[in-house]
Amino acid sequence: MSPDAVLQELVSTYGPCGHEDAIRDICLRELSALTDEVWVDAAGNAIALLRGDPGDTHAPPVRVMAHMDELSMVVKRVEPDGTLRLSPLGTMYPGNFGLGPVAILGRHETLTGVLTLGSEHTTKESQRIWETKPDQGDKALDWLHVYVFTGRTCAQLERAGVTAGTRVAVHRSKRDLIRFGDYIGSYFLDDRAAIAVLLATAQRLQDSPESYRGDIYLVFTTAEEVGANGGVYAARTLPDGITVAVEVGPTEQEYGTSVHGGPIVAYSDALTVYDKTVADGLMDAAKRQGLAPQPAVLGAFESDASHAKAIGTCPRAGLLCIPTLSTHGYEVIAAGAISDATDVLVSFLLSPGSSAT
């Protein structure tokens, strides 16, 4: 498949936290012919190994991580009328993805429902709706205000395997990539765009006449949005080395970053200070590719690598980001951003002169 087709397939495929199976299958399919070994670990991470030079005993392994899970919802309870109350899985609010169709991923059947607030044509008697109106209660729309209309009875939902704990995802009808000018827009570029970077990196490394020194592990992680469970497990169980997370990165004035600019290299985030040698190595790799990397000190941001570094399961860590407008919402990236991030990652992994190694 072409890179564009793979990205569309990734975006279209449901992958809530703890329900990443379909995304993992795509990763395994694409990696099987590009790497030396592919497996799934006990945490559900998909891992691909590219073996380095066996004669070079000084180069540390590099673990590159992109997460498979997406921002999603989980059923908190099934009401007697067959409607569903939800809790978020990850930092998101109803306004991030809007009201509309959702996929209810029951154990036996996937159903369609509609995330709804209710009618705007209501008075103070409908307090739940009334308090969200800007000219009335003026409260931000939150999860206690919305519910999923299923059109099913409780008995029908039970037969479909819909209970508390069932994952709910934004419906596939809202998952088409939109191309406009020099940009691409979609939900769930976090972290499907980063997965596309790792898959393209595997292809580039296979085709490269250059050799890489140490072993490279491409790790597609589970449950990053709810605590980076998969990434932390992989960092603990794979051979010690450098851990680099690939993510979408916020483009805001407070960080001095722009969606028009080159790849973002983070020097810190809300959880950790990334290793300067690794960050400098990523900056150097970008400059070798003729790009203008954007160094950043991020707040309200976490990654697989920063979680692992913060609790001591990896000795050195870095973060490479695709510049992204409206992270955790309807996300926008430059049309060439995935290719640029791939160029940087490949250069970083191949260069024996990298300051990170």
JSON list of N, CA, C and O in Angstrom, two decimals, residues 53-94:
[
{"chain": "A", "resi": 53, "resn": "ASP", "atom": "N", "xyz": [25.06, -3.76, 13.62]},
{"chain": "A", "resi": 53, "resn": "ASP", "atom": "CA", "xyz": [26.36, -4.39, 13.35]},
{"chain": "A", "resi": 53, "resn": "ASP", "atom": "C", "xyz": [26.77, -5.23, 14.56]},
{"chain": "A", "resi": 53, "resn": "ASP", "atom": "O", "xyz": [27.03, -4.67, 15.63]},
{"chain": "A", "resi": 54, "resn": "PRO", "atom": "N", "xyz": [26.85, -6.55, 14.42]},
{"chain": "A", "resi": 54, "resn": "PRO", "atom": "CA", "xyz": [27.20, -7.38, 15.58]},
{"chain": "A", "resi": 54, "resn": "PRO", "atom": "C", "xyz": [28.62, -7.14, 16.07]},
{"chain": "A", "resi": 54, "resn": "PRO", "atom": "O", "xyz": [28.96, -7.46, 17.22]},
{"chain": "A", "resi": 55, "resn": "GLY", "atom": "N", "xyz": [29.45, -6.55, 15.23]},
{"chain": "A", "resi": 55, "resn": "GLY", "atom": "CA", "xyz": [30.83, -6.27, 15.64]},
{"chain": "A", "resi": 55, "resn": "GLY", "atom": "C", "xyz": [30.99, -4.99, 16.41]},
{"chain": "A", "resi": 55, "resn": "GLY", "atom": "O", "xyz": [32.05, -4.72, 16.99]},
{"chain": "A", "resi": 56, "resn": "ASP", "atom": "N", "xyz": [29.93, -4.16, 16.44]},
{"chain": "A", "resi": 56, "resn": "ASP", "atom": "CA", "xyz": [29.99, -2.89, 17.16]},
{"chain": "A", "resi": 56, "resn": "ASP", "atom": "C", "xyz": [29.34, -3.08, 18.53]},
{"chain": "A", "resi": 56, "resn": "ASP", "atom": "O", "xyz": [28.12, -3.05, 18.66]},
{"chain": "A", "resi": 57, "resn": "THR", "atom": "N", "xyz": [30.15, -3.27, 19.52]},
{"chain": "A", "resi": 57, "resn": "THR", "atom": "CA", "xyz": [29.63, -3.54, 20.87]},
{"chain": "A", "resi": 57, "resn": "THR", "atom": "C", "xyz": [29.44, -2.27, 21.68]},
{"chain": "A", "resi": 57, "resn": "THR", "atom": "O", "xyz": [29.01, -2.33, 22.84]},
{"chain": "A", "resi": 58, "resn": "HIS", "atom": "N", "xyz": [29.76, -1.12, 21.12]},
{"chain": "A", "resi": 58, "resn": "HIS", "atom": "CA", "xyz": [29.68, 0.13, 21.87]},
{"chain": "A", "resi": 58, "resn": "HIS", "atom": "C", "xyz": [28.41, 0.93, 21.58]},
{"chain": "A", "resi": 58, "resn": "HIS", "atom": "O", "xyz": [28.03, 1.79, 22.37]},
{"chain": "A", "resi": 59, "resn": "ALA", "atom": "N", "xyz": [27.76, 0.66, 20.46]},
{"chain": "A", "resi": 59, "resn": "ALA", "atom": "CA", "xyz": [26.56, 1.42, 20.11]},
{"chain": "A", "resi": 59, "resn": "ALA", "atom": "C", "xyz": [25.37, 0.92, 20.92]},
{"chain": "A", "resi": 59, "resn": "ALA", "atom": "O", "xyz": [25.06, -0.28, 20.91]},
{"chain": "A", "resi": 60, "resn": "PRO", "atom": "N", "xyz": [24.67, 1.80, 21.63]},
{"chain": "A", "resi": 60, "resn": "PRO", "atom": "CA", "xyz": [23.53, 1.35, 22.43]},
{"chain": "A", "resi": 60, "resn": "PRO", "atom": "C", "xyz": [22.33, 1.05, 21.55]},
{"chain": "A", "resi": 60, "resn": "PRO", "atom": "O", "xyz": [22.17, 1.64, 20.47]},
{"chain": "A", "resi": 61, "resn": "PRO", "atom": "N", "xyz": [21.48, 0.13, 21.97]},
{"chain": "A", "resi": 61, "resn": "PRO", "atom": "CA", "xyz": [20.23, -0.06, 21.24]},
{"chain": "A", "resi": 61, "resn": "PRO", "atom": "C", "xyz": [19.39, 1.23, 21.30]},
{"chain": "A", "resi": 61, "resn": "PRO", "atom": "O", "xyz": [19.51, 2.02, 22.24]},
{"chain": "A", "resi": 62, "resn": "VAL", "atom": "N", "xyz": [18.58, 1.42, 20.29]},
{"chain": "A", "resi": 62, "resn": "VAL", "atom": "CA", "xyz": [17.64, 2.54, 20.27]},
{"chain": "A", "resi": 62, "resn": "VAL", "atom": "C", "xyz": [16.24, 1.97, 20.18]},
{"chain": "A", "resi": 62, "resn": "VAL", "atom": "O", "xyz": [15.95, 1.16, 19.29]},
{"chain": "A", "resi": 63, "resn": "ARG", "atom": "N", "xyz": [15.37, 2.38, 21.11]},
{"chain": "A", "resi": 63, "resn": "ARG", "atom": "CA", "xyz": [13.96, 1.98, 21.09]},
{"chain": "A", "resi": 63, "resn": "ARG", "atom": "C", "xyz": [13.16, 3.20, 20.63]},
{"chain": "A", "resi": 63, "resn": "ARG", "atom": "O", "xyz": [13.17, 4.25, 21.28]},
{"chain": "A", "resi": 64, "resn": "VAL", "atom": "N", "xyz": [12.50, 3.11, 19.47]},
{"chain": "A", "resi": 64, "resn": "VAL", "atom": "CA", "xyz": [11.69, 4.20, 18.94]},
{"chain": "A", "resi": 64, "resn": "VAL", "atom": "C", "xyz": [10.22, 3.83, 19.13]},
{"chain": "A", "resi": 64, "resn": "VAL", "atom": "O", "xyz": [9.78, 2.77, 18.69]},
{"chain": "A", "resi": 65, "resn": "MET", "atom": "N", "xyz": [9.45, 4.70, 19.79]},
{"chain": "A", "resi": 65, "resn": "MET", "atom": "CA", "xyz": [8.09, 4.37, 20.18]},
{"chain": "A", "resi": 65, "resn": "MET", "atom": "C", "xyz": [7.06, 5.32, 19.57]},
{"chain": "A", "resi": 65, "resn": "MET", "atom": "O", "xyz": [7.26, 6.53, 19.53]},
{"chain": "A", "resi": 66, "resn": "ALA", "atom": "N", "xyz": [5.98, 4.74, 19.10]},
{"chain": "A", "resi": 66, "resn": "ALA", "atom": "CA", "xyz": [4.78, 5.48, 18.71]},
{"chain": "A", "resi": 66, "resn": "ALA", "atom": "C", "xyz": [3.59, 4.70, 19.25]},
{"chain": "A", "resi": 66, "resn": "ALA", "atom": "O", "xyz": [3.57, 3.47, 19.18]},
{"chain": "A", "resi": 67, "resn": "HIS", "atom": "N", "xyz": [2.60, 5.39, 19.78]},
{"chain": "A", "resi": 67, "resn": "HIS", "atom": "CA", "xyz": [1.52, 4.64, 20.44]},
{"chain": "A", "resi": 67, "resn": "HIS", "atom": "C", "xyz": [0.36, 4.35, 19.48]},
{"chain": "A", "resi": 67, "resn": "HIS", "atom": "O", "xyz": [0.04, 5.13, 18.58]},
{"chain": "A", "resi": 68, "resn": "MET", "atom": "N", "xyz": [-0.23, 3.18, 19.70]},
{"chain": "A", "resi": 68, "resn": "MET", "atom": "CA", "xyz": [-1.33, 2.70, 18.86]},
{"chain": "A", "resi": 68, "resn": "MET", "atom": "C", "xyz": [-2.69, 3.20, 19.32]},
{"chain": "A", "resi": 68, "resn": "MET", "atom": "O", "xyz": [-3.63, 3.26, 18.52]},
{"chain": "A", "resi": 69, "resn": "ASP", "atom": "N", "xyz": [-2.84, 3.51, 20.60]},
{"chain": "A", "resi": 69, "resn": "ASP", "atom": "CA", "xyz": [-4.15, 3.85, 21.11]},
{"chain": "A", "resi": 69, "resn": "ASP", "atom": "C", "xyz": [-4.54, 5.27, 20.74]},
{"chain": "A", "resi": 69, "resn": "ASP", "atom": "O", "xyz": [-3.70, 6.12, 20.46]},
{"chain": "A", "resi": 70, "resn": "GLU", "atom": "N", "xyz": [-5.83, 5.51, 20.74]},
{"chain": "A", "resi": 70, "resn": "GLU", "atom": "CA", "xyz": [-6.38, 6.82, 20.42]},
{"chain": "A", "resi": 70, "resn": "GLU", "atom": "C", "xyz": [-7.22, 7.31, 21.59]},
{"chain": "A", "resi": 70, "resn": "GLU", "atom": "O", "xyz": [-7.66, 6.53, 22.45]},
{"chain": "A", "resi": 71, "resn": "LEU", "atom": "N", "xyz": [-7.45, 8.60, 21.63]},
{"chain": "A", "resi": 71, "resn": "LEU", "atom": "CA", "xyz": [-8.39, 9.16, 22.59]},
{"chain": "A", "resi": 71, "resn": "LEU", "atom": "C", "xyz": [-9.76, 8.55, 22.34]},
{"chain": "A", "resi": 71, "resn": "LEU", "atom": "O", "xyz": [-10.22, 8.45, 21.20]},
{"chain": "A", "resi": 72, "resn": "SER", "atom": "N", "xyz": [-10.41, 8.13, 23.41]},
{"chain": "A", "resi": 72, "resn": "SER", "atom": "CA", "xyz": [-11.65, 7.40, 23.24]},
{"chain": "A", "resi": 72, "resn": "SER", "atom": "C", "xyz": [-12.48, 7.54, 24.52]},
{"chain": "A", "resi": 72, "resn": "SER", "atom": "O", "xyz": [-12.17, 8.34, 25.40]},
{"chain": "A", "resi": 73, "resn": "MET", "atom": "N", "xyz": [-13.52, 6.73, 24.59]},
{"chain": "A", "resi": 73, "resn": "MET", "atom": "CA", "xyz": [-14.45, 6.78, 25.72]},
{"chain": "A", "resi": 73, "resn": "MET", "atom": "C", "xyz": [-14.71, 5.36, 26.22]},
{"chain": "A", "resi": 73, "resn": "MET", "atom": "O", "xyz": [-14.46, 4.39, 25.52]},
{"chain": "A", "resi": 74, "resn": "VAL", "atom": "N", "xyz": [-15.22, 5.27, 27.43]},
{"chain": "A", "resi": 74, "resn": "VAL", "atom": "CA", "xyz": [-15.57, 3.98, 28.00]},
{"chain": "A", "resi": 74, "resn": "VAL", "atom": "C", "xyz": [-16.94, 4.11, 28.66]},
{"chain": "A", "resi": 74, "resn": "VAL", "atom": "O", "xyz": [-17.28, 5.16, 29.23]},
{"chain": "A", "resi": 75, "resn": "VAL", "atom": "N", "xyz": [-17.76, 3.08, 28.53]},
{"chain": "A", "resi": 75, "resn": "VAL", "atom": "CA", "xyz": [-19.09, 3.10, 29.13]},
{"chain": "A", "resi": 75, "resn": "VAL", "atom": "C", "xyz": [-18.96, 3.06, 30.65]},
{"chain": "A", "resi": 75, "resn": "VAL", "atom": "O", "xyz": [-18.34, 2.16, 31.21]},
{"chain": "A", "resi": 76, "resn": "LYS", "atom": "N", "xyz": [-19.53, 4.07, 31.29]},
{"chain": "A", "resi": 76, "resn": "LYS", "atom": "CA", "xyz": [-19.55, 4.12, 32.75]},
{"chain": "A", "resi": 76, "resn": "LYS", "atom": "C", "xyz": [-20.73, 3.32, 33.30]},
{"chain": "A", "resi": 76, "resn": "LYS", "atom": "O", "xyz": [-20.61, 2.58, 34.27]},
{"chain": "A", "resi": 77, "resn": "ARG", "atom": "N", "xyz": [-21.87, 3.47, 32.64]},
{"chain": "A", "resi": 77, "resn": "ARG", "atom": "CA", "xyz": [-23.03, 2.67, 33.02]},
{"chain": "A", "resi": 77, "resn": "ARG", "atom": "C", "xyz": [-24.03, 2.66, 31.87]},
{"chain": "A", "resi": 77, "resn": "ARG", "atom": "O", "xyz": [-24.06, 3.57, 31.03]},
{"chain": "A", "resi": 78, "resn": "VAL", "atom": "N", "xyz": [-24.85, 1.61, 31.86]},
{"chain": "A", "resi": 78, "resn": "VAL", "atom": "CA", "xyz": [-25.97, 1.50, 30.92]},
{"chain": "A", "resi": 78, "resn": "VAL", "atom": "C", "xyz": [-27.23, 1.89, 31.68]},
{"chain": "A", "resi": 78, "resn": "VAL", "atom": "O", "xyz": [-27.56, 1.31, 32.72]},
{"chain": "A", "resi": 79, "resn": "GLU", "atom": "N", "xyz": [-27.92, 2.90, 31.16]},
{"chain": "A", "resi": 79, "resn": "GLU", "atom": "CA", "xyz": [-29.15, 3.37, 31.82]},
{"chain": "A", "resi": 79, "resn": "GLU", "atom": "C", "xyz": [-30.33, 2.45, 31.48]},
{"chain": "A", "resi": 79, "resn": "GLU", "atom": "O", "xyz": [-30.30, 1.71, 30.46]},
{"chain": "A", "resi": 80, "resn": "PRO", "atom": "N", "xyz": [-31.39, 2.45, 32.30]},
{"chain": "A", "resi": 80, "resn": "PRO", "atom": "CA", "xyz": [-32.55, 1.58, 32.04]},
{"chain": "A", "resi": 80, "resn": "PRO", "atom": "C", "xyz": [-33.20, 1.81, 30.68]},
{"chain": "A", "resi": 80, "resn": "PRO", "atom": "O", "xyz": [-33.82, 0.89, 30.14]},
{"chain": "A", "resi": 81, "resn": "ASP", "atom": "N", "xyz": [-33.04, 3.01, 30.10]},
{"chain": "A", "resi": 81, "resn": "ASP", "atom": "CA", "xyz": [-33.65, 3.28, 28.80]},
{"chain": "A", "resi": 81, "resn": "ASP", "atom": "C", "xyz": [-32.72, 2.91, 27.63]},
{"chain": "A", "resi": 81, "resn": "ASP", "atom": "O", "xyz": [-33.02, 3.19, 26.47]},
{"chain": "A", "resi": 82, "resn": "GLY", "atom": "N", "xyz": [-31.57, 2.29, 27.92]},
{"chain": "A", "resi": 82, "resn": "GLY", "atom": "CA", "xyz": [-30.65, 1.87, 26.87]},
{"chain": "A", "resi": 82, "resn": "GLY", "atom": "C", "xyz": [-29.67, 2.93, 26.44]},
{"chain": "A", "resi": 82, "resn": "GLY", "atom": "O", "xyz": [-28.87, 2.70, 25.52]},
{"chain": "A", "resi": 83, "resn": "THR", "atom": "N", "xyz": [-29.69, 4.08, 27.07]},
{"chain": "A", "resi": 83, "resn": "THR", "atom": "CA", "xyz": [-28.66, 5.08, 26.77]},
{"chain": "A", "resi": 83, "resn": "THR", "atom": "C", "xyz": [-27.41, 4.77, 27.60]},
{"chain": "A", "resi": 83, "resn": "THR", "atom": "O", "xyz": [-27.46, 4.03, 28.59]},
{"chain": "A", "resi": 84, "resn": "LEU", "atom": "N", "xyz": [-26.28, 5.33, 27.17]},
{"chain": "A", "resi": 84, "resn": "LEU", "atom": "CA", "xyz": [-25.00, 5.06, 27.81]},
{"chain": "A", "resi": 84, "resn": "LEU", "atom": "C", "xyz": [-24.41, 6.33, 28.38]},
{"chain": "A", "resi": 84, "resn": "LEU", "atom": "O", "xyz": [-24.41, 7.37, 27.73]},
{"chain": "A", "resi": 85, "resn": "ARG", "atom": "N", "xyz": [-23.91, 6.23, 29.59]},
{"chain": "A", "resi": 85, "resn": "ARG", "atom": "CA", "xyz": [-23.11, 7.30, 30.18]},
{"chain": "A", "resi": 85, "resn": "ARG", "atom": "C", "xyz": [-21.65, 6.95, 30.05]},
{"chain": "A", "resi": 85, "resn": "ARG", "atom": "O", "xyz": [-21.26, 5.78, 30.22]},
{"chain": "A", "resi": 86, "resn": "LEU", "atom": "N", "xyz": [-20.82, 7.95, 29.76]},
{"chain": "A", "resi": 86, "resn": "LEU", "atom": "CA", "xyz": [-19.44, 7.71, 29.39]},
{"chain": "A", "resi": 86, "resn": "LEU", "atom": "C", "xyz": [-18.45, 8.41, 30.31]},
{"chain": "A", "resi": 86, "resn": "LEU", "atom": "O", "xyz": [-18.77, 9.42, 30.94]},
{"chain": "A", "resi": 87, "resn": "SER", "atom": "N", "xyz": [-17.24, 7.87, 30.35]},
{"chain": "A", "resi": 87, "resn": "SER", "atom": "CA", "xyz": [-16.07, 8.53, 30.91]},
{"chain": "A", "resi": 87, "resn": "SER", "atom": "C", "xyz": [-15.01, 8.59, 29.81]},
{"chain": "A", "resi": 87, "resn": "SER", "atom": "O", "xyz": [-14.98, 7.71, 28.94]},
{"chain": "A", "resi": 88, "resn": "PRO", "atom": "N", "xyz": [-14.13, 9.59, 29.84]},
{"chain": "A", "resi": 88, "resn": "PRO", "atom": "CA", "xyz": [-13.10, 9.67, 28.81]},
{"chain": "A", "resi": 88, "resn": "PRO", "atom": "C", "xyz": [-11.93, 8.74, 29.10]},
{"chain": "A", "resi": 88, "resn": "PRO", "atom": "O", "xyz": [-11.62, 8.45, 30.26]},
{"chain": "A", "resi": 89, "resn": "LEU", "atom": "N", "xyz": [-11.27, 8.28, 28.06]},
{"chain": "A", "resi": 89, "resn": "LEU", "atom": "CA", "xyz": [-10.01, 7.55, 28.17]},
{"chain": "A", "resi": 89, "resn": "LEU", "atom": "C", "xyz": [-8.94, 8.45, 27.56]},
{"chain": "A", "resi": 89, "resn": "LEU", "atom": "O", "xyz": [-8.73, 8.47, 26.34]},
{"chain": "A", "resi": 90, "resn": "GLY", "atom": "N", "xyz": [-8.29, 9.21, 28.41]},
{"chain": "A", "resi": 90, "resn": "GLY", "atom": "CA", "xyz": [-7.34, 10.21, 27.96]},
{"chain": "A", "resi": 90, "resn": "GLY", "atom": "C", "xyz": [-7.89, 11.60, 28.18]},
{"chain": "A", "resi": 90, "resn": "GLY", "atom": "O", "xyz": [-9.06, 11.78, 28.56]},
{"chain": "A", "resi": 91, "resn": "THR", "atom": "N", "xyz": [-7.05, 12.60, 27.96]},
{"chain": "A", "resi": 91, "resn": "THR", "atom": "CA", "xyz": [-7.45, 13.98, 28.20]},
{"chain": "A", "resi": 91, "resn": "THR", "atom": "C", "xyz": [-8.23, 14.50, 27.01]},
{"chain": "A", "resi": 91, "resn": "THR", "atom": "O", "xyz": [-7.67, 14.89, 25.98]},
{"chain": "A", "resi": 92, "resn": "MET", "atom": "N", "xyz": [-9.54, 14.49, 27.13]},
{"chain": "A", "resi": 92, "resn": "MET", "atom": "CA", "xyz": [-10.42, 14.97, 26.06]},
{"chain": "A", "resi": 92, "resn": "MET", "atom": "C", "xyz": [-11.75, 15.36, 26.66]},
{"chain": "A", "resi": 92, "resn": "MET", "atom": "O", "xyz": [-12.11, 14.95, 27.77]},
{"chain": "A", "resi": 93, "resn": "TYR", "atom": "N", "xyz": [-12.48, 16.18, 25.92]},
{"chain": "A", "resi": 93, "resn": "TYR", "atom": "CA", "xyz": [-13.80, 16.64, 26.32]},
{"chain": "A", "resi": 93, "resn": "TYR", "atom": "C", "xyz": [-14.74, 16.45, 25.15]},
{"chain": "A", "resi": 93, "resn": "TYR", "atom": "O", "xyz": [-14.30, 16.28, 24.00]},
{"chain": "A", "resi": 94, "resn": "PRO", "atom": "N", "xyz": [-16.06, 16.44, 25.38]},
{"chain": "A", "resi": 94, "resn": "PRO", "atom": "CA", "xyz": [-16.98, 16.21, 24.26]},
{"chain": "A", "resi": 94, "resn": "PRO", "atom": "C", "xyz": [-16.76, 17.17, 23.09]},
{"chain": "A", "resi": 94, "resn": "PRO", "atom": "O", "xyz": [-16.92, 16.78, 21.94]}
]
